[in-house]
Short mmCIF file of C-alpha atoms and ligand atoms in Angstrom, two decimals:
data_model
loop_
_atom_site.label_atom_id
_atom_site.label_comp_id
_atom_site.label_asym_id
_atom_site.label_seq_id
_atom_site.Cartn_x
_atom_site.Cartn_y
_atom_site.Cartn_z
CA MET A 28 -40.39 21.10 5.72
CA LYS A 29 -37.47 23.40 6.50
CA PHE A 30 -34.51 21.12 6.19
CA ASP A 31 -32.07 23.74 7.42
CA LYS A 32 -33.99 23.64 10.70
CA LEU A 33 -33.92 19.86 10.72
CA VAL A 34 -30.18 19.42 10.53
CA ARG A 35 -27.66 19.77 13.36
CA GLU A 36 -26.85 23.46 13.75
CA CYS A 37 -23.25 23.10 12.58
CA ILE A 38 -24.30 21.60 9.23
CA ASN A 39 -25.61 24.99 8.10
CA GLN A 40 -22.17 26.42 8.70
CA ILE A 41 -20.27 23.99 6.48
CA PRO A 42 -19.17 25.80 3.30
CA PRO A 43 -19.83 23.65 0.20
CA TYR A 44 -16.70 22.00 -1.19
CA VAL A 45 -15.52 23.49 -4.51
CA PRO A 46 -13.97 20.63 -6.51
CA GLY A 47 -11.91 20.98 -9.69
CA LYS A 48 -14.34 20.60 -12.61
CA PRO A 49 -14.39 17.07 -14.08
CA ILE A 50 -13.28 16.79 -17.72
CA GLU A 51 -16.61 15.27 -18.87
CA GLU A 52 -18.58 18.11 -17.32
CA VAL A 53 -16.53 20.76 -19.10
CA GLN A 54 -16.78 18.94 -22.42
CA ARG A 55 -20.54 18.49 -22.04
CA GLU A 56 -21.27 22.01 -20.93
CA LEU A 57 -19.05 23.76 -23.46
CA GLY A 58 -19.42 21.32 -26.33
CA LEU A 59 -15.69 20.61 -26.45
CA SER A 60 -14.27 17.35 -27.80
CA THR A 61 -11.16 17.47 -25.61
CA ALA A 62 -10.18 19.13 -22.38
CA ILE A 63 -7.09 19.06 -20.20
CA LYS A 64 -7.51 18.95 -16.44
CA MET A 65 -4.88 20.92 -14.55
CA ALA A 66 -7.13 21.65 -11.58
CA SER A 67 -6.93 18.93 -8.95
CA ASN A 68 -3.23 18.13 -8.62
CA GLU A 69 -3.55 14.70 -10.16
CA ASN A 70 -0.71 12.87 -11.94
CA PRO A 71 -0.82 13.47 -15.73
CA LEU A 72 1.08 10.21 -16.22
CA GLY A 73 -1.76 8.32 -14.52
CA PHE A 74 -0.92 5.13 -12.63
CA SER A 75 1.72 2.48 -13.36
CA ASN A 76 1.43 -0.68 -15.45
CA GLU A 77 2.03 -2.69 -12.29
CA VAL A 78 -1.11 -1.15 -10.83
CA ARG A 79 -3.11 -1.86 -13.98
CA GLN A 80 -2.08 -5.54 -13.85
CA ALA A 81 -2.86 -5.82 -10.15
CA ILE A 82 -6.31 -4.32 -10.55
CA THR A 83 -7.12 -6.51 -13.52
CA ALA A 84 -5.99 -9.63 -11.71
CA ALA A 85 -8.08 -8.77 -8.63
CA MET A 86 -11.38 -8.15 -10.48
CA GLY A 87 -12.57 -11.70 -9.93
CA GLN A 88 -12.52 -11.16 -6.15
CA LEU A 89 -15.09 -8.33 -6.31
CA PRO A 90 -18.04 -10.46 -5.09
CA LEU A 91 -16.23 -10.73 -1.73
CA TYR A 92 -15.88 -8.07 0.96
CA PRO A 93 -12.43 -6.56 1.15
CA ASP A 94 -10.08 -7.25 4.08
CA ALA A 95 -11.37 -4.95 6.84
CA ASN A 96 -7.90 -4.83 8.37
CA GLN A 97 -6.07 -4.27 5.06
CA TYR A 98 -3.42 -6.74 6.23
CA TYR A 99 -1.27 -6.98 3.11
CA LEU A 100 -1.42 -3.26 2.29
CA LYS A 101 -0.50 -2.35 5.85
CA GLU A 102 2.43 -4.80 5.78
CA ALA A 103 3.68 -3.26 2.54
CA LEU A 104 3.21 0.33 3.72
CA ALA A 105 4.79 -0.33 7.11
CA LYS A 106 7.84 -1.83 5.39
CA GLU A 107 8.09 1.12 2.99
CA LEU A 108 7.77 3.73 5.74
CA GLY A 109 9.80 1.99 8.47
CA VAL A 110 6.90 1.89 10.94
CA THR A 111 4.72 -0.92 12.29
CA PRO A 112 1.27 -1.73 10.87
CA GLU A 113 -0.10 -0.48 14.25
CA HIS A 114 1.04 3.03 13.29
CA LEU A 115 -1.30 3.05 10.27
CA LEU A 116 -4.91 3.93 9.61
CA ILE A 117 -5.90 3.52 5.96
CA GLY A 118 -8.90 5.27 4.48
CA ASN A 119 -11.02 5.93 1.42
CA GLY A 120 -8.69 8.78 0.49
CA SER A 121 -6.90 10.86 3.10
CA ASP A 122 -10.13 12.91 3.22
CA GLU A 123 -11.71 10.01 5.06
CA VAL A 124 -8.72 9.65 7.34
CA ASN A 125 -9.15 13.33 8.22
CA LYS A 126 -12.82 12.77 8.95
CA ILE A 127 -12.07 9.76 11.16
CA LEU A 128 -9.49 11.70 13.17
CA GLY A 129 -11.93 14.60 13.71
CA GLU A 130 -14.70 12.20 14.70
CA THR A 131 -12.32 10.48 17.11
CA ILE A 132 -10.97 13.52 18.97
CA LEU A 133 -13.07 16.65 18.48
CA ASN A 134 -15.72 17.77 20.95
CA PRO A 135 -18.01 20.74 20.47
CA GLN A 136 -16.22 23.93 21.60
CA ASP A 137 -12.73 22.49 21.04
CA GLU A 138 -10.60 24.92 19.08
CA VAL A 139 -8.77 23.89 15.92
CA ILE A 140 -6.03 26.09 14.43
CA ILE A 141 -6.21 26.31 10.65
CA PRO A 142 -3.69 28.48 8.78
CA GLN A 143 -4.91 30.41 5.77
CA PRO A 144 -5.02 29.85 2.87
CA THR A 145 -5.09 26.07 2.94
CA PHE A 146 -6.99 22.91 1.99
CA SER A 147 -10.69 23.20 2.81
CA GLN A 148 -11.20 19.83 4.45
CA TYR A 149 -9.63 20.97 7.75
CA GLU A 150 -12.38 23.53 8.18
CA TYR A 151 -15.00 20.98 7.07
CA ILE A 152 -14.22 18.40 9.75
CA THR A 153 -13.86 21.05 12.45
CA VAL A 154 -17.25 22.57 11.70
CA LEU A 155 -18.88 19.16 11.19
CA MET A 156 -17.93 18.18 14.72
CA GLY A 157 -19.25 21.46 16.13
CA ALA A 158 -15.74 22.52 17.07
CA LYS A 159 -14.42 26.05 16.51
CA PRO A 160 -12.07 26.82 13.61
CA VAL A 161 -9.46 29.42 14.53
CA PHE A 162 -8.18 30.79 11.25
CA VAL A 163 -4.68 32.21 11.24
CA SER A 164 -3.48 34.33 8.33
CA GLY A 165 -0.18 35.56 9.71
CA THR A 166 2.36 37.38 7.61
CA THR A 167 3.22 34.56 5.23
CA LEU A 168 0.81 33.10 2.68
CA GLY A 169 0.34 29.66 4.27
CA ASN A 170 1.74 28.33 7.50
CA ASP A 171 2.87 31.19 9.69
CA LEU A 172 3.99 29.02 12.58
CA GLN A 173 4.67 31.90 14.93
CA ALA A 174 1.20 33.32 14.48
CA MET A 175 -0.24 29.83 14.87
CA ARG A 176 1.69 29.35 18.11
CA SER A 177 0.23 32.61 19.39
CA ALA A 178 -3.29 31.38 18.62
CA VAL A 179 -2.97 28.38 20.99
CA THR A 180 -5.28 28.53 24.02
CA SER A 181 -6.31 26.07 26.71
CA LYS A 182 -9.13 25.01 24.37
CA THR A 183 -6.90 24.12 21.41
CA LYS A 184 -7.29 20.43 20.51
CA MET A 185 -5.78 20.18 17.08
CA ILE A 186 -3.55 22.15 14.66
CA PHE A 187 -3.30 21.61 10.91
CA ILE A 188 -0.13 22.10 8.91
CA CYS A 189 -0.30 21.33 5.22
CA ASN A 190 3.27 20.71 4.04
CA PRO A 191 3.74 21.46 1.12
CA ASN A 192 0.74 23.72 1.46
CA ASN A 193 -2.24 23.64 -0.90
CA PRO A 194 -2.70 26.09 -2.73
CA THR A 195 0.65 27.87 -2.24
CA GLY A 196 3.07 24.95 -2.78
CA THR A 197 5.25 26.38 0.00
CA ILE A 198 6.80 24.42 2.88
CA VAL A 199 7.79 24.79 6.49
CA THR A 200 11.34 23.58 7.07
CA ARG A 201 12.47 20.89 9.49
CA ASP A 202 13.97 23.42 11.92
CA GLU A 203 10.83 25.52 11.87
CA LEU A 204 8.60 22.49 12.43
CA VAL A 205 10.73 21.04 15.24
CA ALA A 206 10.83 24.40 17.07
CA PHE A 207 7.06 24.66 16.66
CA LEU A 208 6.39 21.13 17.95
CA ARG A 209 8.63 21.76 20.96
CA SER A 210 6.58 24.85 21.80
CA ILE A 211 3.21 23.07 21.62
CA PRO A 212 1.67 21.21 24.59
CA GLU A 213 1.82 17.44 24.04
CA ASP A 214 -1.92 16.95 24.31
CA ILE A 215 -2.61 19.02 21.19
CA VAL A 216 -2.69 16.89 18.05
CA VAL A 217 -0.62 18.38 15.24
CA VAL A 218 -1.64 17.10 11.82
CA VAL A 219 1.03 17.33 9.12
CA ASP A 220 -0.70 16.73 5.81
CA GLU A 221 1.97 15.45 3.41
CA ALA A 222 -0.22 14.81 0.37
CA TYR A 223 2.49 16.39 -1.82
CA SER A 224 5.61 15.22 0.07
CA ASP A 225 6.86 13.07 -2.84
CA PHE A 226 7.37 16.19 -4.97
CA ALA A 227 9.36 18.21 -2.42
CA THR A 228 13.02 18.57 -3.34
CA ASP A 229 14.16 21.18 -0.81
CA PRO A 230 16.77 19.49 1.43
CA ASP A 231 15.23 21.26 4.46
CA TYR A 232 11.82 19.66 3.85
CA PRO A 233 10.92 17.61 6.96
CA ASP A 234 9.63 14.06 7.07
CA GLY A 235 6.76 14.08 9.55
CA ILE A 236 7.01 10.32 10.11
CA GLN A 237 10.59 10.76 11.26
CA LEU A 238 9.48 13.44 13.72
CA LEU A 239 6.86 11.06 15.08
CA GLN A 240 9.58 8.47 15.54
CA GLU A 241 11.84 10.99 17.18
CA GLY A 242 9.30 11.31 19.97
CA PHE A 243 6.71 13.88 18.89
CA LYS A 244 3.87 11.50 19.69
CA ASN A 245 1.18 14.12 19.06
CA VAL A 246 2.09 14.28 15.33
CA VAL A 247 -0.35 12.72 12.84
CA VAL A 248 0.91 12.52 9.24
CA TYR A 249 -1.52 12.22 6.33
CA ARG A 250 -0.41 10.79 2.99
CA THR A 251 -2.30 9.83 -0.15
CA PHE A 252 -2.14 7.65 -3.26
CA SER A 253 -4.05 10.35 -5.20
CA LYS A 254 -1.04 12.38 -6.25
CA ILE A 255 2.30 10.76 -7.15
CA HIS A 256 0.69 7.33 -7.59
CA GLY A 257 -2.00 8.62 -9.98
CA LEU A 258 -4.85 6.91 -8.11
CA ALA A 259 -7.16 9.77 -7.16
CA GLY A 260 -10.12 7.86 -8.59
CA ILE A 261 -9.66 4.74 -6.47
CA ARG A 262 -9.63 6.68 -3.18
CA LEU A 263 -6.76 5.60 -0.98
CA GLY A 264 -4.92 7.51 1.73
CA TYR A 265 -3.58 6.91 5.20
CA ALA A 266 -2.52 8.35 8.53
CA VAL A 267 0.67 7.53 10.39
CA ALA A 268 0.39 8.19 14.13
CA ASP A 269 1.18 6.80 17.53
CA PRO A 270 -0.37 3.32 17.88
CA GLY A 271 -2.32 4.53 20.92
CA LEU A 272 -4.16 7.12 18.82
CA ILE A 273 -4.54 4.77 15.84
CA LYS A 274 -6.23 2.24 18.17
CA GLN A 275 -8.87 4.84 19.05
CA MET A 276 -9.33 5.91 15.45
CA LEU A 277 -9.87 2.27 14.40
CA LYS A 278 -12.97 2.17 16.58
CA VAL A 279 -14.46 4.97 14.48
CA LYS A 280 -13.54 3.61 11.05
CA GLU A 281 -16.19 1.75 9.07
CA PRO A 282 -15.30 -1.92 8.71
CA PHE A 283 -14.93 -2.06 4.92
CA ASN A 284 -13.81 1.53 4.23
CA VAL A 285 -10.99 0.57 1.84
CA ASN A 286 -12.25 -1.24 -1.22
CA LEU A 287 -10.68 -4.38 -2.58
CA LEU A 288 -9.19 -2.85 -5.73
CA ALA A 289 -7.73 0.05 -3.75
CA GLN A 290 -5.90 -2.38 -1.50
CA VAL A 291 -4.22 -4.28 -4.32
CA ALA A 292 -3.56 -1.10 -6.28
CA GLY A 293 -1.86 0.44 -3.25
CA ILE A 294 0.57 -2.45 -2.88
CA ALA A 295 1.39 -2.40 -6.61
CA ALA A 296 1.84 1.39 -6.54
CA LEU A 297 4.40 1.19 -3.74
CA ASN A 298 6.40 -1.23 -5.92
CA SER A 299 6.21 0.97 -9.00
CA LYS A 300 9.59 2.61 -8.48
CA GLU A 301 10.12 3.61 -12.10
CA HIS A 302 6.74 5.28 -12.38
CA ILE A 303 7.40 7.19 -9.16
CA MET A 304 10.78 8.31 -10.46
CA LEU A 305 9.35 9.45 -13.82
CA SER A 306 6.52 11.29 -12.11
CA LYS A 307 8.94 13.19 -9.87
CA GLU A 308 11.16 14.00 -12.82
CA LEU A 309 8.25 15.38 -14.83
CA VAL A 310 7.27 17.68 -11.96
CA LYS A 311 10.81 18.96 -11.65
CA GLN A 312 10.94 19.70 -15.38
CA SER A 313 7.52 21.35 -15.29
CA ARG A 314 8.52 23.56 -12.40
CA ALA A 315 11.54 24.84 -14.33
CA GLU A 316 9.41 25.41 -17.43
CA PHE A 317 6.72 27.30 -15.51
CA TYR A 318 9.28 29.49 -13.74
CA ARG A 319 10.90 30.33 -17.09
CA GLU A 320 7.64 31.18 -18.84
CA LEU A 321 6.20 33.11 -15.90
CA ASP A 322 9.39 35.13 -15.54
CA ARG A 323 9.13 35.97 -19.22
CA LEU A 324 5.53 37.07 -18.71
CA LYS A 325 6.63 39.07 -15.63
CA LEU A 326 3.97 37.43 -13.51
CA SER A 327 4.53 36.70 -9.87
CA TYR A 328 4.25 33.21 -8.50
CA LEU A 329 5.32 31.32 -5.45
CA PRO A 330 8.25 28.89 -5.90
CA THR A 331 6.60 25.50 -5.32
CA GLU A 332 7.61 22.25 -3.71
CA ALA A 333 4.45 20.54 -4.99
CA ASN A 334 3.06 19.41 -8.37
CA PHE A 335 1.14 22.67 -8.83
CA ILE A 336 1.87 26.38 -8.82
CA LEU A 337 0.02 29.46 -7.58
CA ILE A 338 0.16 32.20 -10.18
CA ASP A 339 -0.84 35.79 -9.45
CA CYS A 340 -2.48 37.15 -12.59
CA GLY A 341 -2.24 40.70 -11.24
CA ARG A 342 -5.99 41.24 -11.71
CA ASP A 343 -9.19 39.37 -10.87
CA SER A 344 -8.50 35.94 -12.28
CA ALA A 345 -12.16 34.99 -13.04
CA GLU A 346 -12.05 36.05 -16.70
CA ILE A 347 -8.74 34.31 -17.27
CA TYR A 348 -10.06 31.17 -15.60
CA HIS A 349 -13.13 31.24 -17.89
CA TYR A 350 -11.09 31.90 -21.00
CA LEU A 351 -8.91 28.90 -20.21
CA LEU A 352 -12.03 26.81 -19.54
CA GLN A 353 -13.70 27.84 -22.82
CA ASN A 354 -10.53 26.65 -24.54
CA GLY A 355 -10.53 23.28 -22.86
CA ILE A 356 -8.05 23.94 -20.04
CA ILE A 357 -9.36 23.44 -16.57
CA VAL A 358 -7.36 25.14 -13.82
CA ARG A 359 -8.40 26.07 -10.31
CA ALA A 360 -9.65 29.59 -9.61
CA THR A 361 -8.63 30.43 -6.08
CA HIS A 362 -11.40 32.77 -5.00
CA SER A 363 -12.58 30.19 -2.48
CA PHE A 364 -9.09 30.31 -0.92
CA GLY A 365 -9.42 34.11 -0.56
CA LEU A 366 -6.99 34.68 -3.47
CA PRO A 367 -9.14 36.40 -6.15
CA THR A 368 -6.23 37.43 -8.40
CA CYS A 369 -4.66 33.97 -8.58
CA ILE A 370 -5.05 30.65 -10.33
CA ARG A 371 -3.61 27.33 -9.20
CA VAL A 372 -2.31 25.21 -12.03
CA THR A 373 -1.40 21.54 -11.76
CA PHE A 374 1.64 20.62 -13.82
CA GLY A 375 0.75 18.50 -16.84
CA THR A 376 2.72 16.56 -19.40
CA VAL A 377 5.21 18.53 -21.51
CA GLU A 378 2.54 18.98 -24.21
CA GLN A 379 -0.18 19.95 -21.75
CA ASN A 380 2.11 22.56 -20.18
CA GLN A 381 2.85 24.00 -23.62
CA GLN A 382 -0.86 24.08 -24.47
CA PHE A 383 -1.57 25.81 -21.17
CA PHE A 384 0.94 28.58 -21.90
CA LYS A 385 -0.34 29.04 -25.46
CA VAL A 386 -3.89 29.65 -24.23
CA PHE A 387 -2.80 31.50 -21.10
CA LYS A 388 -0.81 34.00 -23.15
CA GLU A 389 -3.77 34.48 -25.50
CA ALA A 390 -5.97 35.13 -22.47
CA LEU A 391 -3.54 37.68 -21.00
CA GLU A 392 -3.34 39.52 -24.35
CA LYS A 393 -7.02 39.45 -25.22
CA LEU A 394 -8.18 40.38 -21.77
CA ALA A 395 -5.51 42.99 -21.14
CA GLY A 396 -6.74 46.34 -19.79
C1 LIG B 411 -3.45 18.92 1.01
C2 LIG B 411 -4.34 17.81 0.57
N1 LIG B 411 -4.64 16.84 1.42
C3 LIG B 411 -5.47 15.83 1.06
C4 LIG B 411 -6.04 15.80 -0.19
C5 LIG B 411 -7.00 14.71 -0.55
O1 LIG B 411 -6.39 13.53 -0.70
P1 LIG B 411 -7.26 12.22 -1.00
O2 LIG B 411 -7.52 12.19 -2.45
O3 LIG B 411 -6.38 11.12 -0.51
O4 LIG B 411 -8.53 12.31 -0.21
C6 LIG B 411 -5.79 16.81 -1.13
C7 LIG B 411 -6.38 16.77 -2.44
O5 LIG B 411 -6.32 17.61 -3.26
C8 LIG B 411 -4.92 17.85 -0.70
O6 LIG B 411 -4.65 18.87 -1.53
#
């Protein structure tokens, strides 16, 4: 049987997702006893003790279904964000939230504006729904808002802005975003994916939730517990949007999409103020260290507002990526983002960063010429 003929036509057009390699896989395949993962923008400090205690205490409830309405987590989140629980849709990671939004609003033939390079899941949901991705490269690496504005047509249904952007770490400022939103028809949904917002320190970095509250009702903000909260493995993310849109999205959500441990972990993570502070501090220190070392190496990079950095190796980065891998350091090659000379490196602990530079320098020397 020809399964590619069996599936809906659009399924054959979905590019396979390229995940960061899991540590166990690298160890198994290369026979290494240790490996450091700096590939998926996770938190090297892990999650907080408060989260550990909450998860442990909740284990006994696992025979029961989780709360389909995530009452307590929504209450805690709403309080933290200054919105109502009706503004929130919680998902099995913000990936699921993205899928639910696409399933809720996209019809075949709708156009979706996706700046390049960016996170692959925006293309995924667009193609999955049979809608048409309109890729916009523009003159900046990331969100060229002017070029994106020019790409709007009567068929545009949705626009994605990843802020800070993955894989560049760059941001659009509040003034730029407000001007853009003012120029966009109200019936076009503008997603602002703020997966990395906690790490942004630029005073001009905008808070998408505030813009929603200021009256831009077509804004949908995505956030996640996978990054600053160190909970990528538990799968927890959410959207903040106008209650009218959330009500529609809730019809599409599966009843028990957020598992019981994720719900208690989320509440505990929001209360883990010291862990959040330490995680932010580590990223700030790492940024400074990376800038210093990369300047010394005379390599170009983009100043980053996220917990990772895009480094231009000045040559095809595949060999460097493999050298790092062979030596137990997993980074992200960025060929799938259309950036064949770059690598994206997630900041680690102080020791992990040092280990990265030790091996990276070796790679640059050994593979020179
Ligand atoms: C921009 C961006 N959005 C969303 C996600 C996924 O978040 P989650 O783990 O909540 O699905 C990622 C993960 O790397 C990301 O880079």
